[in-house]
Coordinates of C-alpha atoms in Angstrom, one line a residue:
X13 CA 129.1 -175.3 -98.6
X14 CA 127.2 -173.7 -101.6
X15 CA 131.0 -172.7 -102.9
X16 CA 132.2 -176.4 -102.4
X17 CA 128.9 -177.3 -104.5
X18 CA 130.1 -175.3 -107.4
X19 CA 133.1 -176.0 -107.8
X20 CA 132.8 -179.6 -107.6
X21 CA 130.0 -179.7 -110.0
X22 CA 132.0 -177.5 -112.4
X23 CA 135.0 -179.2 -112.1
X24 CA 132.9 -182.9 -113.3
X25 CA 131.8 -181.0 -116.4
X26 CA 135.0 -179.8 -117.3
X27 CA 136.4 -183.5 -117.0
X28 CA 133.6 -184.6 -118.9
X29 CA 132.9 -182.2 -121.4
X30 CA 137.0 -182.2 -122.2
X31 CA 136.8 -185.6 -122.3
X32 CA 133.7 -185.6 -124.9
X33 CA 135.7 -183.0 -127.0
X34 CA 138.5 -185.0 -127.2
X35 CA 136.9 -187.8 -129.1
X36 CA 135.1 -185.2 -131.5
X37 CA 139.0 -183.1 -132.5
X38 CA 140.4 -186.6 -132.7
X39 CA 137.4 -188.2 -135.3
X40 CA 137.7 -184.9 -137.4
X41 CA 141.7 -184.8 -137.0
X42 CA 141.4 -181.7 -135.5
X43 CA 145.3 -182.3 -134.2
X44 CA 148.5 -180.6 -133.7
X45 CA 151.0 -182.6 -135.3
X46 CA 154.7 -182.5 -134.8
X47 CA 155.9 -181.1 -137.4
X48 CA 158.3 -177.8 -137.1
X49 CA 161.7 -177.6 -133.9
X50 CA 159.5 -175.9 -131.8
X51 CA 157.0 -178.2 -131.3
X52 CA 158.5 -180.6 -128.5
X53 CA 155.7 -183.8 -128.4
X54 CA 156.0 -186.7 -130.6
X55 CA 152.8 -187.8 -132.1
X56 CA 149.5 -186.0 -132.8
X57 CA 148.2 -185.0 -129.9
X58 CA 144.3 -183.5 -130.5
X59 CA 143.1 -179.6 -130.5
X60 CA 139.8 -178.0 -129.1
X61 CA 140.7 -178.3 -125.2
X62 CA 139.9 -174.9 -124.8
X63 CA 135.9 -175.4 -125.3
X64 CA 135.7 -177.7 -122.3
X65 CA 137.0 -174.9 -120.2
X66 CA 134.3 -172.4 -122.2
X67 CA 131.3 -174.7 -121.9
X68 CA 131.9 -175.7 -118.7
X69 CA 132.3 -172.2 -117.2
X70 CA 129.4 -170.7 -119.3
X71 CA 126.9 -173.3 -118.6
X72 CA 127.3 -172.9 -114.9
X73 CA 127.1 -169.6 -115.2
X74 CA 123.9 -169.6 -116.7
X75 CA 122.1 -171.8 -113.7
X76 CA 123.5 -169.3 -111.5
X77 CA 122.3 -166.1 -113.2
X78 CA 120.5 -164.9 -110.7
X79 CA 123.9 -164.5 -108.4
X80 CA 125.9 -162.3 -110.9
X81 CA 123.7 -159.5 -110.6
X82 CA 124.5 -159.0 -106.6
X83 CA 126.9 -156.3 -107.6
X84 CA 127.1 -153.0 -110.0
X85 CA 126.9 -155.7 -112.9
X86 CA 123.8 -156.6 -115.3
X87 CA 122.8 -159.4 -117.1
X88 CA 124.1 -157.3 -120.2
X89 CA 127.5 -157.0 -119.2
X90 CA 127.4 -161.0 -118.8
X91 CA 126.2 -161.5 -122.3
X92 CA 128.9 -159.1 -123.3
X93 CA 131.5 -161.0 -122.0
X94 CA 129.7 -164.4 -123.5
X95 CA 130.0 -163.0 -127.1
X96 CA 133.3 -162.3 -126.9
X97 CA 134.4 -165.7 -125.6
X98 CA 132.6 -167.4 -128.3
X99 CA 134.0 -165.4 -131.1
X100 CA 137.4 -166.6 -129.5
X101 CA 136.1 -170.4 -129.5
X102 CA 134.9 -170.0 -133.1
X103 CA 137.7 -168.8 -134.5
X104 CA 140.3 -170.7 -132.4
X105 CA 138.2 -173.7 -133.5
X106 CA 139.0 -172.4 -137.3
X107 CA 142.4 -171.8 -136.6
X108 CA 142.8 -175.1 -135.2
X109 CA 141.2 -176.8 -138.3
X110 CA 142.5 -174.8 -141.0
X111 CA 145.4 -173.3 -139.6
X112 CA 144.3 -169.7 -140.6
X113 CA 146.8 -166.3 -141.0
X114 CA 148.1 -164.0 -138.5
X115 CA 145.8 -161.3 -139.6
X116 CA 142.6 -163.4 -139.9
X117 CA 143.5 -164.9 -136.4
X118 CA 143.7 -161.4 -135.2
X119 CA 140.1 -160.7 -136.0
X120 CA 138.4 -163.0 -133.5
X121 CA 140.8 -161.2 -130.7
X122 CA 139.1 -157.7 -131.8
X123 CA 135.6 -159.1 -131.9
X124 CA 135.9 -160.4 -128.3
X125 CA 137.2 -156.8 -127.4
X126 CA 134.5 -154.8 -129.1
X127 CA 131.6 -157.0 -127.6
X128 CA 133.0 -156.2 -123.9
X129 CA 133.5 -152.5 -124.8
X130 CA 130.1 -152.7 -126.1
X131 CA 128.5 -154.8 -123.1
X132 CA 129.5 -151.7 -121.4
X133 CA 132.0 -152.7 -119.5
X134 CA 134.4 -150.2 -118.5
X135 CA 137.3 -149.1 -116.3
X136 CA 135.8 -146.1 -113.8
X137 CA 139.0 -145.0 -112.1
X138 CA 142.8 -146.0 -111.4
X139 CA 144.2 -145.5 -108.4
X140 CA 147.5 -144.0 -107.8
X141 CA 149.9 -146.3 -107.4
X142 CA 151.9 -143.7 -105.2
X143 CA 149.1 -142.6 -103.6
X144 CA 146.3 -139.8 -104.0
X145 CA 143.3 -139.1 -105.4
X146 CA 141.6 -141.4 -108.1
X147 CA 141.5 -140.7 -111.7
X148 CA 138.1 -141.3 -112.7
X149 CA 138.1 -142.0 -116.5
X150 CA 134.6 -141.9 -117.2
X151 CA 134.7 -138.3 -117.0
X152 CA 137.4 -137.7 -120.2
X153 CA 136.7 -138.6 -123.2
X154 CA 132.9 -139.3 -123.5
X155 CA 131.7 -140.7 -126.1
X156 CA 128.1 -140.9 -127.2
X157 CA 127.1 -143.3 -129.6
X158 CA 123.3 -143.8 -130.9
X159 CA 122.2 -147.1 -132.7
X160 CA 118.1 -146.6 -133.0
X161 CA 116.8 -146.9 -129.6
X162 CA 119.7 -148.0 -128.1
X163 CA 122.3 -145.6 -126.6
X164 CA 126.2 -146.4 -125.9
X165 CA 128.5 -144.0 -123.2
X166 CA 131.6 -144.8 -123.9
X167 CA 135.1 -143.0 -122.7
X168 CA 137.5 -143.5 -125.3
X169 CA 140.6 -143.0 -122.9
X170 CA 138.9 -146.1 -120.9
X171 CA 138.3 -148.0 -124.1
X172 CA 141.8 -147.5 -125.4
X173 CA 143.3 -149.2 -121.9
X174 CA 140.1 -152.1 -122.2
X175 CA 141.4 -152.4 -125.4
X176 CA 145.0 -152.8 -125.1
X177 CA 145.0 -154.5 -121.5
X178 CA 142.5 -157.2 -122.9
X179 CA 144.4 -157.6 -126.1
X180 CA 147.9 -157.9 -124.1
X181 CA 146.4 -160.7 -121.7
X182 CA 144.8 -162.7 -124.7
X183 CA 148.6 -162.7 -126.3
X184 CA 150.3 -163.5 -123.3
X185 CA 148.4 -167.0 -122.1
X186 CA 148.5 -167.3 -126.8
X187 CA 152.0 -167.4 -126.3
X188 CA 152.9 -169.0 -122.8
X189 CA 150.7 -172.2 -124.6
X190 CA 153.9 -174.2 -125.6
X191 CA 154.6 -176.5 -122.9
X192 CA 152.1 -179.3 -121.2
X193 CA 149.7 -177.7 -118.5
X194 CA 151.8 -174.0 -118.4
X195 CA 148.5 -172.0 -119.4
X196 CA 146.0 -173.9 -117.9
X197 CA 147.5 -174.5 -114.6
X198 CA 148.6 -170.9 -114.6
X199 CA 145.0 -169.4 -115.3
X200 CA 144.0 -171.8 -112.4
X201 CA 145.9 -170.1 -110.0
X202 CA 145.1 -166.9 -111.8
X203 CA 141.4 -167.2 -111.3
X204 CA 141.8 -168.9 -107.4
X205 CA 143.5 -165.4 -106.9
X206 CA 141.2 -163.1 -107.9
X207 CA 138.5 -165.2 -106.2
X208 CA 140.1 -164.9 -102.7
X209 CA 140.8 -161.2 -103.1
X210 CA 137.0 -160.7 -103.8
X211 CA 136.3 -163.1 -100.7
X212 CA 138.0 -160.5 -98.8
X213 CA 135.6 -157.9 -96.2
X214 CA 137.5 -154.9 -97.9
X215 CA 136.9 -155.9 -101.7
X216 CA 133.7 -158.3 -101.2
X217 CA 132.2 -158.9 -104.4
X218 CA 130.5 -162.2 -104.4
X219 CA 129.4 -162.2 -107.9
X220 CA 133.3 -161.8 -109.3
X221 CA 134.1 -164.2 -107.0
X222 CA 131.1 -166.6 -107.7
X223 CA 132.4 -166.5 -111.6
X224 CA 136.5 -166.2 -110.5
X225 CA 135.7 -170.0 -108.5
X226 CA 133.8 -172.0 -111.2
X227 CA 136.6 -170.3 -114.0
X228 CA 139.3 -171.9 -111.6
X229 CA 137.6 -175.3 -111.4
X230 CA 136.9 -175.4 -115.2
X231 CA 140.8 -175.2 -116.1
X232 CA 141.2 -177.5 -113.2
X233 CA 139.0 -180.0 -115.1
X234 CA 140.6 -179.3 -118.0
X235 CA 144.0 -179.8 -116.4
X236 CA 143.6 -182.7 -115.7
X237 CA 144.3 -184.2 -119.8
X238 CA 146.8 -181.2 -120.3
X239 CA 149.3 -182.2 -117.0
X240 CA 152.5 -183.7 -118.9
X241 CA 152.0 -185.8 -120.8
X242 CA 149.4 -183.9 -122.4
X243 CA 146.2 -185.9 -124.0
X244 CA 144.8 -182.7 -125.3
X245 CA 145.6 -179.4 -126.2
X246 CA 143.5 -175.9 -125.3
X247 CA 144.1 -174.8 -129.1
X248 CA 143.7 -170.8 -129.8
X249 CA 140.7 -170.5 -128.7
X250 CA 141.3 -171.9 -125.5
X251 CA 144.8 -170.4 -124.7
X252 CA 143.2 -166.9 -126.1
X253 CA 140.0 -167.7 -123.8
X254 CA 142.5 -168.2 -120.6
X255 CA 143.4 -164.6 -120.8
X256 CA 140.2 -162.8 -121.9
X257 CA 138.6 -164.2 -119.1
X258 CA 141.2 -163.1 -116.5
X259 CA 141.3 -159.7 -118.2
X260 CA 138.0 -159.5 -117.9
X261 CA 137.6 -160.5 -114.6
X262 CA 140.3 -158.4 -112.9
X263 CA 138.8 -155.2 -115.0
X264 CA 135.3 -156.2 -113.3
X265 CA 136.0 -156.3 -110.2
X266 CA 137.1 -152.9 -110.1
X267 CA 140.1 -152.3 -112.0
X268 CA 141.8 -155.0 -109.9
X269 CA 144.8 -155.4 -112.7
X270 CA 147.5 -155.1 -110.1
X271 CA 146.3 -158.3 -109.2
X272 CA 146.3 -160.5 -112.7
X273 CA 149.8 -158.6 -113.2
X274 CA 150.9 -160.0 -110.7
X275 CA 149.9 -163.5 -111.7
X276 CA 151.4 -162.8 -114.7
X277 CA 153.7 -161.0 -114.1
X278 CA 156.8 -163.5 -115.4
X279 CA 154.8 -164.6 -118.4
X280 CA 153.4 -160.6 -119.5
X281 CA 157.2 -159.8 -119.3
X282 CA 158.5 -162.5 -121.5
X283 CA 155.9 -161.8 -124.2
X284 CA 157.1 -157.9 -123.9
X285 CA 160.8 -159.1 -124.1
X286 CA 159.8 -160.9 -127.2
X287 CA 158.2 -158.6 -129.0
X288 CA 161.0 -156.5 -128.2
X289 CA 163.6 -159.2 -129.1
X290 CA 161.7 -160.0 -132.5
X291 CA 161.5 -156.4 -133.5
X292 CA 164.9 -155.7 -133.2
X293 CA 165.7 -158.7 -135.6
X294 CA 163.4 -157.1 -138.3
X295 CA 160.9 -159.7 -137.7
X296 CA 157.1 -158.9 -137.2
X297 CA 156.9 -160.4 -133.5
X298 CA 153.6 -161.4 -134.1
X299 CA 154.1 -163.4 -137.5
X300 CA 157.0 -165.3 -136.0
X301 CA 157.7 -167.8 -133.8
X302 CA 160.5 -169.2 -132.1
X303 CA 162.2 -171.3 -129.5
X304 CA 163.7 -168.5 -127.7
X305 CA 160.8 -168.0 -124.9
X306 CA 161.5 -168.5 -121.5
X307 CA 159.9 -171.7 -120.6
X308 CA 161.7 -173.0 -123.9
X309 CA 165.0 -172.0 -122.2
X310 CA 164.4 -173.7 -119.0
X311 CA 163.4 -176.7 -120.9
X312 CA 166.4 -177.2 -122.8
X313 CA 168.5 -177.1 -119.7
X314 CA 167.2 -180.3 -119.5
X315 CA 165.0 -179.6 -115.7
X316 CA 161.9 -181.3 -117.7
X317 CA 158.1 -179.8 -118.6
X318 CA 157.1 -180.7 -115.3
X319 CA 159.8 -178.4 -113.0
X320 CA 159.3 -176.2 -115.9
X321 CA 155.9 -175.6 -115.1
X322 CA 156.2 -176.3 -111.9
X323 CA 158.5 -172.8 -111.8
X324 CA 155.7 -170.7 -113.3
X325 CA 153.5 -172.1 -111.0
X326 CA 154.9 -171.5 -107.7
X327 CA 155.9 -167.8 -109.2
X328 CA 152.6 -166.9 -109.6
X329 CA 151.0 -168.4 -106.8
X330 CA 153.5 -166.6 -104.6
X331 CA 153.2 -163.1 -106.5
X332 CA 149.4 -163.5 -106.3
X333 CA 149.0 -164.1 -102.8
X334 CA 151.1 -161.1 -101.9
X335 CA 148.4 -159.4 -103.8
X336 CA 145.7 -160.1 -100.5
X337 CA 148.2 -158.0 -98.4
X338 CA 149.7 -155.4 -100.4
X339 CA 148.5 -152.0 -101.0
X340 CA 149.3 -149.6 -104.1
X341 CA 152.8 -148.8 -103.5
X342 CA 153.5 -152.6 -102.0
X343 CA 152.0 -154.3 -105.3
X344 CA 154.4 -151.5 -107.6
X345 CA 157.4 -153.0 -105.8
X346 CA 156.8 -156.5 -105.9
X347 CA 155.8 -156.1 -109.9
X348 CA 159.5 -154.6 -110.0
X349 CA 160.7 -157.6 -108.2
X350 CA 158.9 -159.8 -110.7
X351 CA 160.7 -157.6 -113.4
X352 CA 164.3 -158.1 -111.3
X353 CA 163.5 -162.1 -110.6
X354 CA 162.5 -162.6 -114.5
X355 CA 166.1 -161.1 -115.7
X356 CA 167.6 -163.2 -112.7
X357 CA 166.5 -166.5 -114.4
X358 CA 167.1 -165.5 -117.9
X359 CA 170.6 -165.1 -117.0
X360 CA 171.1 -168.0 -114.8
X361 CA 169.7 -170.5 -117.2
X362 CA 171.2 -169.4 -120.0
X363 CA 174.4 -170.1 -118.0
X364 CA 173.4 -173.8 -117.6
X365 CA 172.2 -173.8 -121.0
X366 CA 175.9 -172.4 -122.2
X367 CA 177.8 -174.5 -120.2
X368 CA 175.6 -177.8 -120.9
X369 CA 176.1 -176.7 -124.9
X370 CA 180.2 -176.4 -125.0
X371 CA 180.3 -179.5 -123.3
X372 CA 178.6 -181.6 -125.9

C-alpha cells in the first residue's frame, strides 16, 4: 500500500510540476521550433520537460531518505547521483536556450559521470555470461586518490566500463528523443523493469526498487504532455537525464546491465548502427544529425508516431520481462535476438518504404 502511495503521489507532481514548467519555457521562449527536415511537428512546441521528471523524482527521494540506505548504499552515493543529474538539467537547460556546440554539450555528460565515479559508485564484479566464476573488478586496477582528509578507491578498469556504459545510455535515450513520447514512455517501462526484478526474493533490494518505482511514475507524469501530440518536450537535459538514471540504476543494483540492455536493446543498437553508418560517410556521428534512424524509418512508411512508438514500446516491455526469468546465458541469447529482430525490421520497412517511394 505504501508503494501505491508513492507512486501516486509522484506521479501528481510530475503532472504538476511539468505542467508549471511548461508555462515558464513557453514565457521565456524556451521552444523548439520547426525549423530543419528532421524536425516533423509544425509549430513551436516548448523545451524543459525534462526537469519535471528531475524534480519530481528528486524531491520524493529526499522525503524518503531514510529508505535508500536499506542496502550496501549511503547517503553519499545518493548525493552523487543528484550532482550528476543536475549538471545534466543545467546544461540541457543551456542547451535548450542557447542552442550550445557539440563539444560544450558534451561537458555536462562528463560532469554527471565524474560525480557518480566520485560518489563512489562502482561496478564490483561481472558475471560470466557463459557461466563461472565472477570477475571481481575491484581487485585490478586500484586506484588511490587523496584530497585532504578525504580518501577516493577507485578501480580504473571499473571506472572505464562506469564511464563508457553511462556515457552510451545518456546518447542513446539523446538520440531515440525525436518522435512524441518514444524516450519517455520507453524509460517508463525501463524503470517498471528494473523495479520488478529488485521486487524479486532472489535480487530483493528494496531501496533500488523504492527509487526504480517513483523514476517510472515521474516519466509517467511527464508522459502524460509528451503522448502525440506532444505539448512539451524533455529537451537535453531531460532525454540525457532518461538514460543516466537508468544507467545508474541498473549499475546499483548490482551490475544488473543485462537488464537495461535489454530494454534497450533496439534503441542501443540503432545508435551503434549510426555511429557506424555516419563514420563511414566521413561524418563525425556525433556532430551530425539525420533522418536516417530507425523510428524515422518506420515513420515515413507512413504507420504514424503513435504505432511508431507503440513498436518500441511493446519491444522493450517484452525483452524486459524476459529479463525476471532468464539467467546469464538465457539474457545473452535473447540480446542476440534483439540484434536478429532489429536487422529484421530495418529490412522489412525499408521495403515498404521503397515500394511506397517508386510508386509516387
Amino acid at each position: 500500500m505504501k508503494l501505491i502511495w508513492i507512486f501516486f503521489i509522484t506521479l501528481f507532481l510530475s503532472i504538476i510540476i511539468t505542467f508549471i514548467v511548461q508555462k515558464i519555457a513557453i514565457r521565456f521562449d524556451i521552444t523548439d521550433k520547426p525549423n530543419s527536415p528532421r524536425k516533423i511537428h509544425k509549430k513551436k512546441i516548448p523545451l524543459l520537460g525534462g526537469i519535471g521528471i528531475f524534480i519530481s523524482f528528486f524531491l520524493v527521494l529526499f522525503f524518503l531518505r531514510g529508505d535508500l540506505i536499506s542496502g550496501n548504499l549511503n547517503y553519499g552515493h545518493w548525493v552523487g547521483f543528484f550532482m550528476g543529474a543536475l549538471f545534466l538539467v543545467i546544461g540541457g537547460a543551456l542547451d535548450d536556450k542557447f542552442n550550445l556546440k557539440p563539444g560544450q554539450q558534451l561537458f555536462f555528460p562528463i560532469l554527471a559521470v565524474i560525480s557518480v565515479l566520485f560518489a563512489g559508485i562502482s561496478i564490483e564484479k561481472l558475471s560470466n555470461p557463459l557461466g563461472g566464476d565472477y570477475l571481481y573488478l575491484a581487485d585490478y586496477g586500484l586506484i588511490n586518490l587523496q584530497f585532504g582528509d578525504l580518501s577516493l578507491h577507485l578501480s580504473y578498469i571499473s571506472s572505464l566500463l562506469i564511464f563508457f556504459w553511462l556515457m552510451g545510455m545518456m546518447y542513446t535515450t539523446k538520440l531515440l528523443d525525436g518522435i512524441d513520447g518514444l524516450v519517455g514512455g520507453v524509460s517508463t517501462i525501463g524503470a517498471l523493469i528494473i523495479f520488478l526484478f529488485t521486487m524479486t526474493e532472489k535480487y530483493h533490494q528494496p531501496d533500488i526498487a523504492l527509487a526504480s518505482l517513483v523514476l517510472t511514475a515521474a516519466c509517467l507524469g511527464f508522459l502524460f504532455f509528451n503522448w502525440h501530440p506532444a505539448s512539451i518536450f524533455m529537451g537535453e537535459g531531460g532525454s540525457l537525464f532518461c538514460g543516466y538514471a537508468l544507467g545508474v540504476l541498473a549499475i546499483i543494483s548490482g551490475g544488473k546491465i543485462a537488464v537495461a540492455l535489454l530494454v534497450m536493446g533496439i534503441p542501443i543498437m540503432d545508435v551503434a548502427w549510426t555511429i557506424v553508418r555516419r563514420t563511414r560517410k566521413g561524418k563525425n556521428p556525433f556532430k551530425f544529425s539525420d533522418r536516417e534512424h530507425l523510428h524515422f524509418l518506420l515513420l515515413d512508411t507512413g504507420i504514424g508516431q503513435r504505432k511508431t512508438v507503440g513498436i518500441y514500446y511493446i519491444i522493450s516491455l517484452l525483452f524486459g520481462l524476459s529479463a525476471l526469468f532468464l539467467q546469464s546465458k538465457g539474457k545473452l541469447l535473447a540480446i542476440g535476438i534483439l540484434a536478429i529482430l532489429m536487422f529484421a525490421i530495418v529490412y522489412f520497412f525499408k521495403k515498404i518504404k521503397s515500394k511506397k517511394l517508386s510508386s509516387l
